[in-house]
GROMACS .gro file of N, CA and C in nm:
model
  543
    1MET      N    1  16.071   0.573 -11.808
    1MET     CA    2  16.035   0.505 -11.686
    1MET      C    3  15.896   0.552 -11.648
    2THR      N    4  15.810   0.460 -11.616
    2THR     CA    5  15.673   0.494 -11.584
    2THR      C    6  15.658   0.526 -11.438
    3SER      N    7  15.550   0.596 -11.408
    3SER     CA    8  15.520   0.626 -11.268
    3SER      C    9  15.484   0.498 -11.197
    4SER      N   10  15.529   0.487 -11.075
    4SER     CA   11  15.497   0.367 -10.998
    4SER      C   12  15.385   0.398 -10.901
    5THR      N   13  15.331   0.293 -10.840
    5THR     CA   14  15.222   0.310 -10.745
    5THR      C   15  15.275   0.313 -10.602
    6VAL      N   16  15.403   0.340 -10.587
    6VAL     CA   17  15.461   0.349 -10.453
    6VAL      C   18  15.407   0.474 -10.386
    7PRO      N   19  15.354   0.461 -10.262
    7PRO     CA   20  15.302   0.579 -10.193
    7PRO      C   21  15.416   0.677 -10.166
    8THR      N   22  15.384   0.806 -10.173
    8THR     CA   23  15.487   0.907 -10.149
    8THR      C   24  15.450   0.993 -10.029
    9LYS      N   25  15.553   1.050  -9.968
    9LYS     CA   26  15.534   1.144  -9.858
    9LYS      C   27  15.523   1.283  -9.917
   10GLU      N   28  15.509   1.384  -9.832
   10GLU     CA   29  15.504   1.524  -9.875
   10GLU      C   30  15.625   1.557  -9.963
   11GLY      N   31  15.604   1.632 -10.072
   11GLY     CA   32  15.712   1.667 -10.164
   11GLY      C   33  15.827   1.739 -10.097
   12LYS      N   34  15.948   1.689 -10.118
   12LYS     CA   35  16.067   1.748 -10.056
   12LYS      C   36  16.145   1.832 -10.154
   13GLY      N   37  16.156   1.789 -10.278
   13GLY     CA   38  16.235   1.859 -10.376
   13GLY      C   39  16.249   1.777 -10.502
   14LYS      N   40  16.314   1.836 -10.602
   14LYS     CA   41  16.331   1.768 -10.731
   14LYS      C   42  16.469   1.706 -10.739
   15VAL      N   43  16.472   1.578 -10.777
   15VAL     CA   44  16.598   1.506 -10.793
   15VAL      C   45  16.604   1.450 -10.934
   16LEU      N   46  16.718   1.471 -10.998
   16LEU     CA   47  16.744   1.412 -11.129
   16LEU      C   48  16.845   1.300 -11.109
   17VAL      N   49  16.811   1.180 -11.156
   17VAL     CA   50  16.901   1.065 -11.146
   17VAL      C   51  16.950   1.033 -11.287
   18VAL      N   52  17.083   1.033 -11.305
   18VAL     CA   53  17.143   1.005 -11.435
   18VAL      C   54  17.229   0.880 -11.422
   19ASP      N   55  17.184   0.772 -11.486
   19ASP     CA   56  17.257   0.645 -11.480
   19ASP      C   57  17.217   0.564 -11.603
   20ASP      N   58  17.313   0.490 -11.659
   20ASP     CA   59  17.283   0.410 -11.778
   20ASP      C   60  17.231   0.271 -11.745
   21ALA      N   61  17.224   0.236 -11.617
   21ALA     CA   62  17.172   0.106 -11.576
   21ALA      C   63  17.024   0.120 -11.539
   22PRO      N   64  16.934   0.062 -11.620
   22PRO     CA   65  16.790   0.075 -11.594
   22PRO      C   66  16.749   0.027 -11.454
   23ASP      N   67  16.811  -0.081 -11.406
   23ASP     CA   68  16.777  -0.132 -11.273
   23ASP      C   69  16.811  -0.030 -11.165
   24THR      N   70  16.927   0.032 -11.177
   24THR     CA   71  16.968   0.133 -11.079
   24THR      C   72  16.872   0.252 -11.083
   25LEU      N   73  16.836   0.296 -11.203
   25LEU     CA   74  16.741   0.407 -11.216
   25LEU      C   75  16.610   0.376 -11.147
   26GLU      N   76  16.560   0.255 -11.171
   26GLU     CA   77  16.431   0.216 -11.113
   26GLU      C   78  16.438   0.209 -10.960
   27ILE      N   79  16.543   0.150 -10.907
   27ILE     CA   80  16.558   0.138 -10.762
   27ILE      C   81  16.566   0.275 -10.697
   28ILE      N   82  16.653   0.361 -10.749
   28ILE     CA   83  16.670   0.495 -10.690
   28ILE      C   84  16.541   0.576 -10.704
   29GLN      N   85  16.478   0.566 -10.820
   29GLN     CA   86  16.354   0.640 -10.842
   29GLN      C   87  16.247   0.599 -10.742
   30LYS      N   88  16.226   0.470 -10.724
   30LYS     CA   89  16.125   0.423 -10.628
   30LYS      C   90  16.159   0.465 -10.485
   31LEU      N   91  16.285   0.450 -10.449
   31LEU     CA   92  16.329   0.484 -10.315
   31LEU      C   93  16.307   0.633 -10.285
   32LEU      N   94  16.348   0.718 -10.376
   32LEU     CA   95  16.335   0.862 -10.353
   32LEU      C   96  16.190   0.910 -10.363
   33ARG      N   97  16.113   0.850 -10.452
   33ARG     CA   98  15.970   0.885 -10.458
   33ARG      C   99  15.900   0.848 -10.327
   34TYR      N  100  15.935   0.733 -10.274
   34TYR     CA  101  15.878   0.692 -10.146
   34TYR      C  102  15.913   0.792 -10.036
   35GLU      N  103  16.030   0.851 -10.045
   35GLU     CA  104  16.075   0.950  -9.946
   35GLU      C  105  16.016   1.089  -9.972
   36GLY      N  106  15.939   1.104 -10.078
   36GLY     CA  107  15.872   1.231 -10.104
   36GLY      C  108  15.937   1.321 -10.207
   37TYR      N  109  16.034   1.271 -10.279
   37TYR     CA  110  16.101   1.351 -10.381
   37TYR      C  111  16.031   1.337 -10.515
   38ASP      N  112  16.033   1.443 -10.593
   38ASP     CA  113  15.989   1.441 -10.731
   38ASP      C  114  16.111   1.398 -10.813
   39VAL      N  115  16.105   1.282 -10.876
   39VAL     CA  116  16.222   1.223 -10.940
   39VAL      C  117  16.207   1.221 -11.091
   40THR      N  118  16.313   1.264 -11.159
   40THR     CA  119  16.325   1.257 -11.304
   40THR      C  120  16.448   1.174 -11.333
   41VAL      N  121  16.446   1.100 -11.443
   41VAL     CA  122  16.561   1.015 -11.476
   41VAL      C  123  16.613   1.046 -11.616
   42ALA      N  124  16.741   1.015 -11.635
   42ALA     CA  125  16.807   1.025 -11.765
   42ALA      C  126  16.909   0.912 -11.772
   43SER      N  127  16.935   0.865 -11.894
   43SER     CA  128  17.027   0.751 -11.908
   43SER      C  129  17.160   0.787 -11.974
   44THR      N  130  17.177   0.912 -12.016
   44THR     CA  131  17.305   0.955 -12.074
   44THR      C  132  17.343   1.091 -12.015
   45GLY      N  133  17.469   1.124 -12.028
   45GLY     CA  134  17.516   1.254 -11.981
   45GLY      C  135  17.449   1.369 -12.056
   46GLU      N  136  17.433   1.353 -12.187
   46GLU     CA  137  17.370   1.457 -12.268
   46GLU      C  138  17.226   1.481 -12.223
   47GLU      N  139  17.152   1.372 -12.205
   47GLU     CA  140  17.013   1.383 -12.161
   47GLU      C  141  17.007   1.446 -12.022
   48GLY      N  142  17.099   1.408 -11.936
   48GLY     CA  143  17.104   1.465 -11.801
   48GLY      C  144  17.128   1.615 -11.804
   49LEU      N  145  17.223   1.660 -11.887
   49LEU     CA  146  17.251   1.804 -11.898
   49LEU      C  147  17.129   1.880 -11.949
   50LYS      N  148  17.061   1.822 -12.047
   50LYS     CA  149  16.940   1.886 -12.101
   50LYS      C  150  16.835   1.901 -11.991
   51LYS      N  151  16.817   1.797 -11.910
   51LYS     CA  152  16.717   1.802 -11.804
   51LYS      C  153  16.759   1.897 -11.691
   52VAL      N  154  16.889   1.911 -11.666
   52VAL     CA  155  16.935   2.007 -11.566
   52VAL      C  156  16.894   2.148 -11.608
   53GLU      N  157  16.913   2.179 -11.736
   53GLU     CA  158  16.877   2.312 -11.786
   53GLU      C  159  16.727   2.335 -11.788
   54GLU      N  160  16.650   2.234 -11.831
   54GLU     CA  161  16.506   2.250 -11.846
   54GLU      C  162  16.431   2.241 -11.714
   55GLU      N  163  16.465   2.144 -11.631
   55GLU     CA  164  16.384   2.115 -11.513
   55GLU      C  165  16.440   2.174 -11.384
   56LYS      N  166  16.563   2.219 -11.386
   56LYS     CA  167  16.628   2.282 -11.271
   56LYS      C  168  16.607   2.202 -11.142
   57PRO      N  169  16.661   2.080 -11.137
   57PRO     CA  170  16.644   1.999 -11.016
   57PRO      C  171  16.722   2.057 -10.898
   58ASP      N  172  16.681   2.019 -10.778
   58ASP     CA  173  16.752   2.062 -10.657
   58ASP      C  174  16.878   1.980 -10.637
   59VAL      N  175  16.870   1.851 -10.670
   59VAL     CA  176  16.981   1.759 -10.651
   59VAL      C  177  16.995   1.673 -10.776
   60VAL      N  178  17.120   1.646 -10.815
   60VAL     CA  179  17.148   1.556 -10.927
   60VAL      C  180  17.230   1.440 -10.874
   61LEU      N  181  17.182   1.317 -10.897
   61LEU     CA  182  17.259   1.196 -10.868
   61LEU      C  183  17.310   1.147 -11.003
   62MET      N  184  17.443   1.138 -11.019
   62MET     CA  185  17.497   1.105 -11.150
   62MET      C  186  17.605   0.999 -11.143
   63ASP      N  187  17.590   0.899 -11.228
   63ASP     CA  188  17.692   0.795 -11.242
   63ASP      C  189  17.813   0.856 -11.312
   64ILE      N  190  17.931   0.812 -11.275
   64ILE     CA  191  18.052   0.862 -11.340
   64ILE      C  192  18.068   0.801 -11.479
   65ASN      N  193  18.041   0.671 -11.492
   65ASN     CA  194  18.059   0.601 -11.619
   65ASN      C  195  17.929   0.602 -11.698
   66LEU      N  196  17.919   0.698 -11.790
   66LEU     CA  197  17.800   0.711 -11.874
   66LEU      C  198  17.842   0.708 -12.020
   67PRO      N  199  17.752   0.662 -12.108
   67PRO     CA  200  17.784   0.667 -12.251
   67PRO      C  201  17.783   0.813 -12.299
   68GLY      N  202  17.865   0.842 -12.398
   68GLY     CA  203  17.873   0.980 -12.448
   68GLY      C  204  17.950   1.066 -12.350
   69ILE      N  205  17.888   1.174 -12.306
   69ILE     CA  206  17.952   1.260 -12.205
   69ILE      C  207  17.950   1.184 -12.074
   70ASP      N  208  18.067   1.161 -12.016
   70ASP     CA  209  18.070   1.087 -11.889
   70ASP      C  210  18.033   1.180 -11.773
   71GLY      N  211  18.013   1.121 -11.657
   71GLY     CA  212  17.968   1.195 -11.541
   71GLY      C  213  18.063   1.306 -11.499
   72ALA      N  214  18.194   1.283 -11.512
   72ALA     CA  215  18.292   1.385 -11.472
   72ALA      C  216  18.280   1.508 -11.562
   73GLU      N  217  18.267   1.487 -11.692
   73GLU     CA  218  18.252   1.600 -11.784
   73GLU      C  219  18.117   1.668 -11.764
   74ALA      N  220  18.013   1.588 -11.742
   74ALA     CA  221  17.880   1.645 -11.717
   74ALA      C  222  17.881   1.730 -11.590
   75LEU      N  223  17.954   1.685 -11.487
   75LEU     CA  224  17.966   1.763 -11.363
   75LEU      C  225  18.025   1.901 -11.392
   76LYS      N  226  18.130   1.906 -11.474
   76LYS     CA  227  18.191   2.035 -11.510
   76LYS      C  228  18.088   2.126 -11.579
   77GLN      N  229  18.012   2.067 -11.671
   77GLN     CA  230  17.914   2.147 -11.745
   77GLN      C  231  17.798   2.192 -11.656
   78ILE      N  232  17.758   2.107 -11.562
   78ILE     CA  233  17.654   2.146 -11.466
   78ILE      C  234  17.702   2.263 -11.383
   79ARG      N  235  17.828   2.260 -11.343
   79ARG     CA  236  17.886   2.369 -11.263
   79ARG      C  237  17.885   2.501 -11.341
   80MET      N  238  17.899   2.493 -11.475
   80MET     CA  239  17.892   2.615 -11.557
   80MET      C  240  17.748   2.666 -11.566
   81ILE      N  241  17.652   2.574 -11.570
   81ILE     CA  242  17.511   2.611 -11.576
   81ILE      C  243  17.467   2.672 -11.444
   82ASN      N  244  17.500   2.604 -11.334
   82ASN     CA  245  17.461   2.650 -11.200
   82ASN      C  246  17.570   2.610 -11.101
   83PRO      N  247  17.656   2.704 -11.064
   83PRO     CA  248  17.767   2.671 -10.974
   83PRO      C  249  17.724   2.617 -10.838
   84GLN      N  250  17.600   2.644 -10.798
   84GLN     CA  251  17.554   2.598 -10.667
   84GLN      C  252  17.478   2.465 -10.674
   85GLN      N  253  17.464   2.410 -10.792
   85GLN     CA  254  17.386   2.286 -10.809
   85GLN      C  255  17.440   2.174 -10.722
   86GLY      N  256  17.352   2.109 -10.647
   86GLY     CA  257  17.391   1.995 -10.566
   86GLY      C  258  17.405   1.871 -10.652
   87VAL      N  259  17.525   1.814 -10.657
   87VAL     CA  260  17.551   1.695 -10.740
   87VAL      C  261  17.617   1.589 -10.654
   88VAL      N  262  17.561   1.468 -10.656
   88VAL     CA  263  17.619   1.353 -10.588
   88VAL      C  264  17.661   1.255 -10.697
   89MET      N  265  17.787   1.217 -10.697
   89MET     CA  266  17.839   1.125 -10.797
   89MET      C  267  17.825   0.981 -10.747
   90LEU      N  268  17.789   0.891 -10.839
   90LEU     CA  269  17.773   0.749 -10.809
   90LEU      C  270  17.867   0.669 -10.899
   91THR      N  271  17.919   0.559 -10.847
   91THR     CA  272  17.998   0.470 -10.933
   91THR      C  273  18.009   0.332 -10.871
   92ALA      N  274  18.017   0.233 -10.958
   92ALA     CA  275  18.042   0.096 -10.913
   92ALA      C  276  18.192   0.069 -10.908
   93PHE      N  277  18.269   0.157 -10.970
   93PHE     CA  278  18.415   0.140 -10.978
   93PHE      C  279  18.484   0.254 -10.905
   94ALA      N  280  18.465   0.259 -10.775
   94ALA     CA  281  18.519   0.369 -10.695
   94ALA      C  282  18.670   0.358 -10.680
   95THR      N  283  18.736   0.469 -10.707
   95THR     CA  284  18.878   0.480 -10.679
   95THR      C  285  18.899   0.610 -10.603
   96VAL      N  286  19.007   0.617 -10.532
   96VAL     CA  287  19.039   0.738 -10.457
   96VAL      C  288  19.054   0.855 -10.555
   97GLU      N  289  19.115   0.829 -10.670
   97GLU     CA  290  19.136   0.934 -10.769
   97GLU      C  291  19.003   0.989 -10.819
   98ASN      N  292  18.906   0.899 -10.849
   98ASN     CA  293  18.774   0.944 -10.893
   98ASN      C  294  18.706   1.029 -10.788
   99ALA      N  295  18.713   0.984 -10.664
   99ALA     CA  296  18.648   1.057 -10.554
   99ALA      C  297  18.710   1.195 -10.537
  100ILE      N  298  18.841   1.202 -10.536
  100ILE     CA  299  18.910   1.330 -10.520
  100ILE      C  300  18.876   1.424 -10.636
  101TYR      N  301  18.879   1.370 -10.758
  101TYR     CA  302  18.848   1.451 -10.876
  101TYR      C  303  18.706   1.507 -10.867
  102ALA      N  304  18.609   1.420 -10.835
  102ALA     CA  305  18.469   1.464 -10.829
  102ALA      C  306  18.450   1.571 -10.722
  103LEU      N  307  18.510   1.553 -10.607
  103LEU     CA  308  18.495   1.651 -10.500
  103LEU      C  309  18.564   1.782 -10.534
  104LYS      N  310  18.679   1.775 -10.600
  104LYS     CA  311  18.747   1.898 -10.643
  104LYS      C  312  18.665   1.974 -10.747
  105GLU      N  313  18.593   1.901 -10.830
  105GLU     CA  314  18.510   1.964 -10.933
  105GLU      C  315  18.379   2.017 -10.877
  106GLY      N  316  18.354   1.994 -10.748
  106GLY     CA  317  18.237   2.054 -10.686
  106GLY      C  318  18.124   1.959 -10.652
  107ALA      N  319  18.146   1.829 -10.663
  107ALA     CA  320  18.042   1.734 -10.623
  107ALA      C  321  18.021   1.744 -10.473
  108PHE      N  322  17.897   1.730 -10.430
  108PHE     CA  323  17.866   1.733 -10.287
  108PHE      C  324  17.920   1.610 -10.218
  109ASP      N  325  17.905   1.494 -10.283
  109ASP     CA  326  17.953   1.369 -10.225
  109ASP      C  327  17.976   1.268 -10.336
  110PHE      N  328  18.030   1.155 -10.298
  110PHE     CA  329  18.069   1.050 -10.390
  110PHE      C  330  18.026   0.918 -10.326
  111LEU      N  331  17.932   0.846 -10.389
  111LEU     CA  332  17.882   0.721 -10.332
  111LEU      C  333  17.919   0.603 -10.421
  112LYS      N  334  17.959   0.494 -10.355
  112LYS     CA  335  17.994   0.371 -10.425
  112LYS      C  336  17.872   0.281 -10.433
  113LYS      N  337  17.847   0.228 -10.553
  113LYS     CA  338  17.739   0.130 -10.572
  113LYS      C  339  17.796  -0.008 -10.543
  114PRO      N  340  17.724  -0.097 -10.484
  114PRO     CA  341  17.590  -0.078 -10.429
  114PRO      C  342  17.597   0.005 -10.300
  115PHE      N  343  17.494   0.082 -10.276
  115PHE     CA  344  17.490   0.170 -10.160
  115PHE      C  345  17.379   0.124 -10.067
  116GLU      N  346  17.390   0.165  -9.943
  116GLU     CA  347  17.283   0.141  -9.846
  116GLU      C  348  17.173   0.245  -9.873
  117ASN      N  349  17.049   0.201  -9.873
  117ASN     CA  350  16.938   0.293  -9.900
  117ASN      C  351  16.938   0.412  -9.805
  118GLU      N  352  16.960   0.385  -9.676
  118GLU     CA  353  16.959   0.491  -9.576
  118GLU      C  354  17.070   0.592  -9.602
  119HIS      N  355  17.185   0.542  -9.646
  119HIS     CA  356  17.298   0.632  -9.674
  119HIS      C  357  17.266   0.722  -9.794
  120LEU      N  358  17.206   0.664  -9.897
  120LEU     CA  359  17.169   0.743 -10.014
  120LEU      C  360  17.068   0.851  -9.975
  121ILE      N  361  16.966   0.814  -9.901
  121ILE     CA  362  16.863   0.909  -9.859
  121ILE      C  363  16.925   1.020  -9.774
  122HIS      N  364  17.011   0.982  -9.679
  122HIS     CA  365  17.077   1.081  -9.594
  122HIS      C  366  17.160   1.178  -9.679
  123THR      N  367  17.234   1.125  -9.774
  123THR     CA  368  17.318   1.209  -9.860
  123THR      C  369  17.233   1.305  -9.943
  124VAL      N  370  17.124   1.256 -10.000
  124VAL     CA  371  17.035   1.342 -10.079
  124VAL      C  372  16.974   1.449  -9.990
  125ASN      N  373  16.929   1.412  -9.870
  125ASN     CA  374  16.873   1.510  -9.777
  125ASN      C  375  16.974   1.619  -9.743
  126GLN      N  376  17.097   1.580  -9.714
  126GLN     CA  377  17.202   1.676  -9.679
  126GLN      C  378  17.235   1.766  -9.798
  127CYS      N  379  17.243   1.708  -9.915
  127CYS     CA  380  17.273   1.785 -10.036
  127CYS      C  381  17.161   1.887 -10.062
  128LEU      N  382  17.037   1.843 -10.046
  128LEU     CA  383  16.923   1.932 -10.065
  128LEU      C  384  16.926   2.047  -9.965
  129GLU      N  385  16.956   2.017  -9.839
  129GLU     CA  386  16.965   2.122  -9.737
  129GLU      C  387  17.071   2.224  -9.772
  130GLN      N  388  17.187   2.176  -9.816
  130GLN     CA  389  17.294   2.269  -9.853
  130GLN      C  390  17.251   2.355  -9.972
  131TYR      N  391  17.188   2.294 -10.071
  131TYR     CA  392  17.144   2.367 -10.189
  131TYR      C  393  17.041   2.474 -10.150
  132LYS      N  394  16.945   2.437 -10.067
  132LYS     CA  395  16.844   2.533 -10.022
  132LYS      C  396  16.907   2.647  -9.942
  133THR      N  397  17.004   2.614  -9.858
  133THR     CA  398  17.073   2.716  -9.779
  133THR      C  399  17.147   2.814  -9.869
  134LEU      N  400  17.215   2.763  -9.971
  134LEU     CA  401  17.287   2.850 -10.064
  134LEU      C  402  17.191   2.940 -10.142
  135ARG      N  403  17.078   2.885 -10.184
  135ARG     CA  404  16.978   2.966 -10.254
  135ARG      C  405  16.921   3.074 -10.163
  136GLU      N  406  16.892   3.038 -10.038
  136GLU     CA  407  16.838   3.134  -9.941
  136GLU      C  408  16.940   3.245  -9.915
  137LYS      N  409  17.066   3.208  -9.902
  137LYS     CA  410  17.173   3.307  -9.881
  137LYS      C  411  17.178   3.404  -9.998
  138GLU      N  412  17.172   3.350 -10.118
  138GLU     CA  413  17.174   3.434 -10.238
  138GLU      C  414  17.054   3.529 -10.241
  139ASN      N  415  16.936   3.478 -10.206
  139ASN     CA  416  16.816   3.562 -10.203
  139ASN      C  417  16.827   3.672 -10.098
  140LEU      N  418  16.880   3.638  -9.980
  140LEU     CA  419  16.896   3.738  -9.874
  140LEU      C  420  16.999   3.844  -9.913
  141GLU      N  421  17.108   3.804  -9.977
  141GLU     CA  422  17.207   3.901 -10.022
  141GLU      C  423  17.147   3.996 -10.125
  142GLU      N  424  17.065   3.944 -10.214
  142GLU     CA  425  16.999   4.029 -10.313
  142GLU      C  426  16.902   4.125 -10.244
  143GLU      N  427  16.831   4.078 -10.145
  143GLU     CA  428  16.739   4.163 -10.069
  143GLU      C  429  16.815   4.274  -9.996
  144VAL      N  430  16.929   4.242  -9.937
  144VAL     CA  431  17.011   4.343  -9.870
  144VAL      C  432  17.060   4.447  -9.971
  145ARG      N  433  17.104   4.403 -10.088
  145ARG     CA  434  17.147   4.497 -10.193
  145ARG      C  435  17.032   4.590 -10.232
  146ARG      N  436  16.915   4.532 -10.249
  146ARG     CA  437  16.798   4.612 -10.287
  146ARG      C  438  16.763   4.711 -10.178
  147LEU      N  439  16.760   4.666 -10.053
  147LEU     CA  440  16.725   4.754  -9.942
  147LEU      C  441  16.828   4.863  -9.920
  148SER      N  442  16.953   4.837  -9.955
  148SER     CA  443  17.058   4.937  -9.932
  148SER      C  444  17.049   5.055 -10.029
  149ILE      N  445  16.977   5.039 -10.139
  149ILE     CA  446  16.968   5.149 -10.236
  149ILE      C  447  16.827   5.205 -10.250
  150THR      N  448  16.729   5.150 -10.179
  150THR     CA  449  16.593   5.201 -10.191
  150THR      C  450  16.539   5.245 -10.055
  151ASP      N  451  16.440   5.333 -10.061
  151ASP     CA  452  16.371   5.379  -9.942
  151ASP      C  453  16.266   5.275  -9.904
  152ASP      N  454  16.260   5.240  -9.776
  152ASP     CA  455  16.164   5.138  -9.731
  152ASP      C  456  16.019   5.179  -9.757
  153LEU      N  457  15.990   5.305  -9.734
  153LEU     CA  458  15.852   5.352  -9.744
  153LEU      C  459  15.804   5.364  -9.888
  154THR      N  460  15.885   5.427  -9.972
  154THR     CA  461  15.841   5.456 -10.109
  154THR      C  462  15.888   5.353 -10.211
  155GLY      N  463  15.996   5.283 -10.181
  155GLY     CA  464  16.052   5.189 -10.277
  155GLY      C  465  16.136   5.257 -10.384
  156LEU      N  466  16.152   5.390 -10.372
  156LEU     CA  467  16.234   5.465 -10.468
  156LEU      C  468  16.380   5.461 -10.425
  157TYR      N  469  16.469   5.491 -10.521
  157TYR     CA  470  16.611   5.496 -10.487
  157TYR      C  471  16.635   5.602 -10.381
  158ASN      N  472  16.724   5.573 -10.286
  158ASN     CA  473  16.752   5.668 -10.179
  158ASN      C  474  16.859   5.768 -10.221
  159HIS      N  475  16.884   5.868 -10.132
  159HIS     CA  476  16.982   5.974 -10.162
  159HIS      C  477  17.120   5.916 -10.186
  160ARG      N  478  17.160   5.822 -10.105
  160ARG     CA  479  17.294   5.764 -10.117
  160ARG      C  480  17.315   5.704 -10.256
  161HIS      N  481  17.218   5.629 -10.303
  161HIS     CA  482  17.227   5.568 -10.435
  161HIS      C  483  17.229   5.677 -10.544
  162PHE      N  484  17.143   5.778 -10.526
  162PHE     CA  485  17.137   5.887 -10.624
  162PHE      C  486  17.272   5.956 -10.636
  163PHE      N  487  17.333   5.994 -10.522
  163PHE     CA  488  17.459   6.066 -10.527
  163PHE      C  489  17.574   5.977 -10.575
  164LYS      N  490  17.568   5.850 -10.542
  164LYS     CA  491  17.671   5.757 -10.590
  164LYS      C  492  17.663   5.744 -10.743
  165THR      N  493  17.542   5.734 -10.796
  165THR     CA  494  17.522   5.725 -10.940
  165THR      C  495  17.563   5.856 -11.008
  166LEU      N  496  17.525   5.969 -10.947
  166LEU     CA  497  17.562   6.100 -11.002
  166LEU      C  498  17.714   6.115 -11.007
  167GLU      N  499  17.782   6.075 -10.900
  167GLU     CA  500  17.928   6.083 -10.896
  167GLU      C  501  17.991   5.998 -11.006
  168ALA      N  502  17.940   5.878 -11.026
  168ALA     CA  503  17.993   5.790 -11.131
  168ALA      C  504  17.971   5.852 -11.269
  169GLU      N  505  17.857   5.916 -11.290
  169GLU     CA  506  17.828   5.981 -11.418
  169GLU      C  507  17.920   6.100 -11.440
  170LEU      N  508  17.947   6.178 -11.335
  170LEU     CA  509  18.036   6.293 -11.348
  170LEU      C  510  18.178   6.248 -11.383
  171VAL      N  511  18.223   6.140 -11.323
  171VAL     CA  512  18.355   6.085 -11.356
  171VAL      C  513  18.358   6.042 -11.503
  172ARG      N  514  18.253   5.976 -11.547
  172ARG     CA  515  18.246   5.931 -11.686
  172ARG      C  516  18.244   6.050 -11.782
  173LEU      N  517  18.167   6.153 -11.747
  173LEU     CA  518  18.159   6.272 -11.833
  173LEU      C  519  18.294   6.344 -11.840
  174THR      N  520  18.364   6.353 -11.726
  174THR     CA  521  18.496   6.417 -11.724
  174THR      C  522  18.593   6.339 -11.811
  175ARG      N  523  18.590   6.208 -11.800
  175ARG     CA  524  18.679   6.123 -11.878
  175ARG      C  525  18.651   6.136 -12.028
  176GLN      N  526  18.523   6.148 -12.063
  176GLN     CA  527  18.486   6.157 -12.204
  176GLN      C  528  18.481   6.302 -12.254
  177LYS      N  529  18.507   6.397 -12.163
  177LYS     CA  530  18.507   6.540 -12.196
  177LYS      C  531  18.376   6.583 -12.262
  178THR      N  532  18.266   6.545 -12.197
  178THR     CA  533  18.134   6.586 -12.242
  178THR      C  534  18.064   6.656 -12.127
  179SER      N  535  17.948   6.715 -12.157
  179SER     CA  536  17.875   6.786 -12.052
  179SER      C  537  17.755   6.705 -12.007
  180LEU      N  538  17.706   6.740 -11.889
  180LEU     CA  539  17.587   6.676 -11.834
  180LEU      C  540  17.467   6.749 -11.889
  181SER      N  541  17.385   6.683 -11.968
  181SER     CA  542  17.268   6.750 -12.023
  181SER      C  543  17.153   6.655 -12.036
   0.00000   0.00000   0.00000
C-alpha cells in the first residue's frame, strides 16, 4: 500500500492493521493516518505476526477471518509475544461466540464491519491509552525496584540489598556445604 497525500495530524502512535480485504486496509489506513497515527498494514496473519515482532506497534487492528493463521490464533501468538499488546478484533461475521472468545483471549475490543469511523477512532484511542498506561505502570514498577536497592546519591547498591544478597549466598553455601571465599 502506498503512502497517500492525506494530511496528517501530530503523530499519536503506531497502528498495525491486518486484514485480507484491500479496500478495508486502504480505508482504515487513510482514516487513521488522517488522525495522526503511523499506520502499517498486513494482509495475512503470518505477515501481521512478523510485523508485530519487528515494528512493535502500539495497537493492532486484526480481522478474525484471515488466510493462513486466522485472527484468533494470531491473537494468541501476539499475547505470547507481548501480553500487554493492544489488539482490536474486526469481523464482518460477528457472533456472540466470536466476541466472547476474542475478549477472553485478551482483545481490547471487538468491532463489527462495517463500522462507524468515529467508533473505530474512539476504540483505537482508548486502546492506545490503555497500552500506554500499562507500559508506564511497568516502567514505574521497574523504577521503584531499582530505587529500593540502590542509594539515591551514589547509585550503588544499598545496605539492605547487600545484606539480603549476603544472606541468600550464606543459605546457598550452607545447602551446598561449601565455604565463602
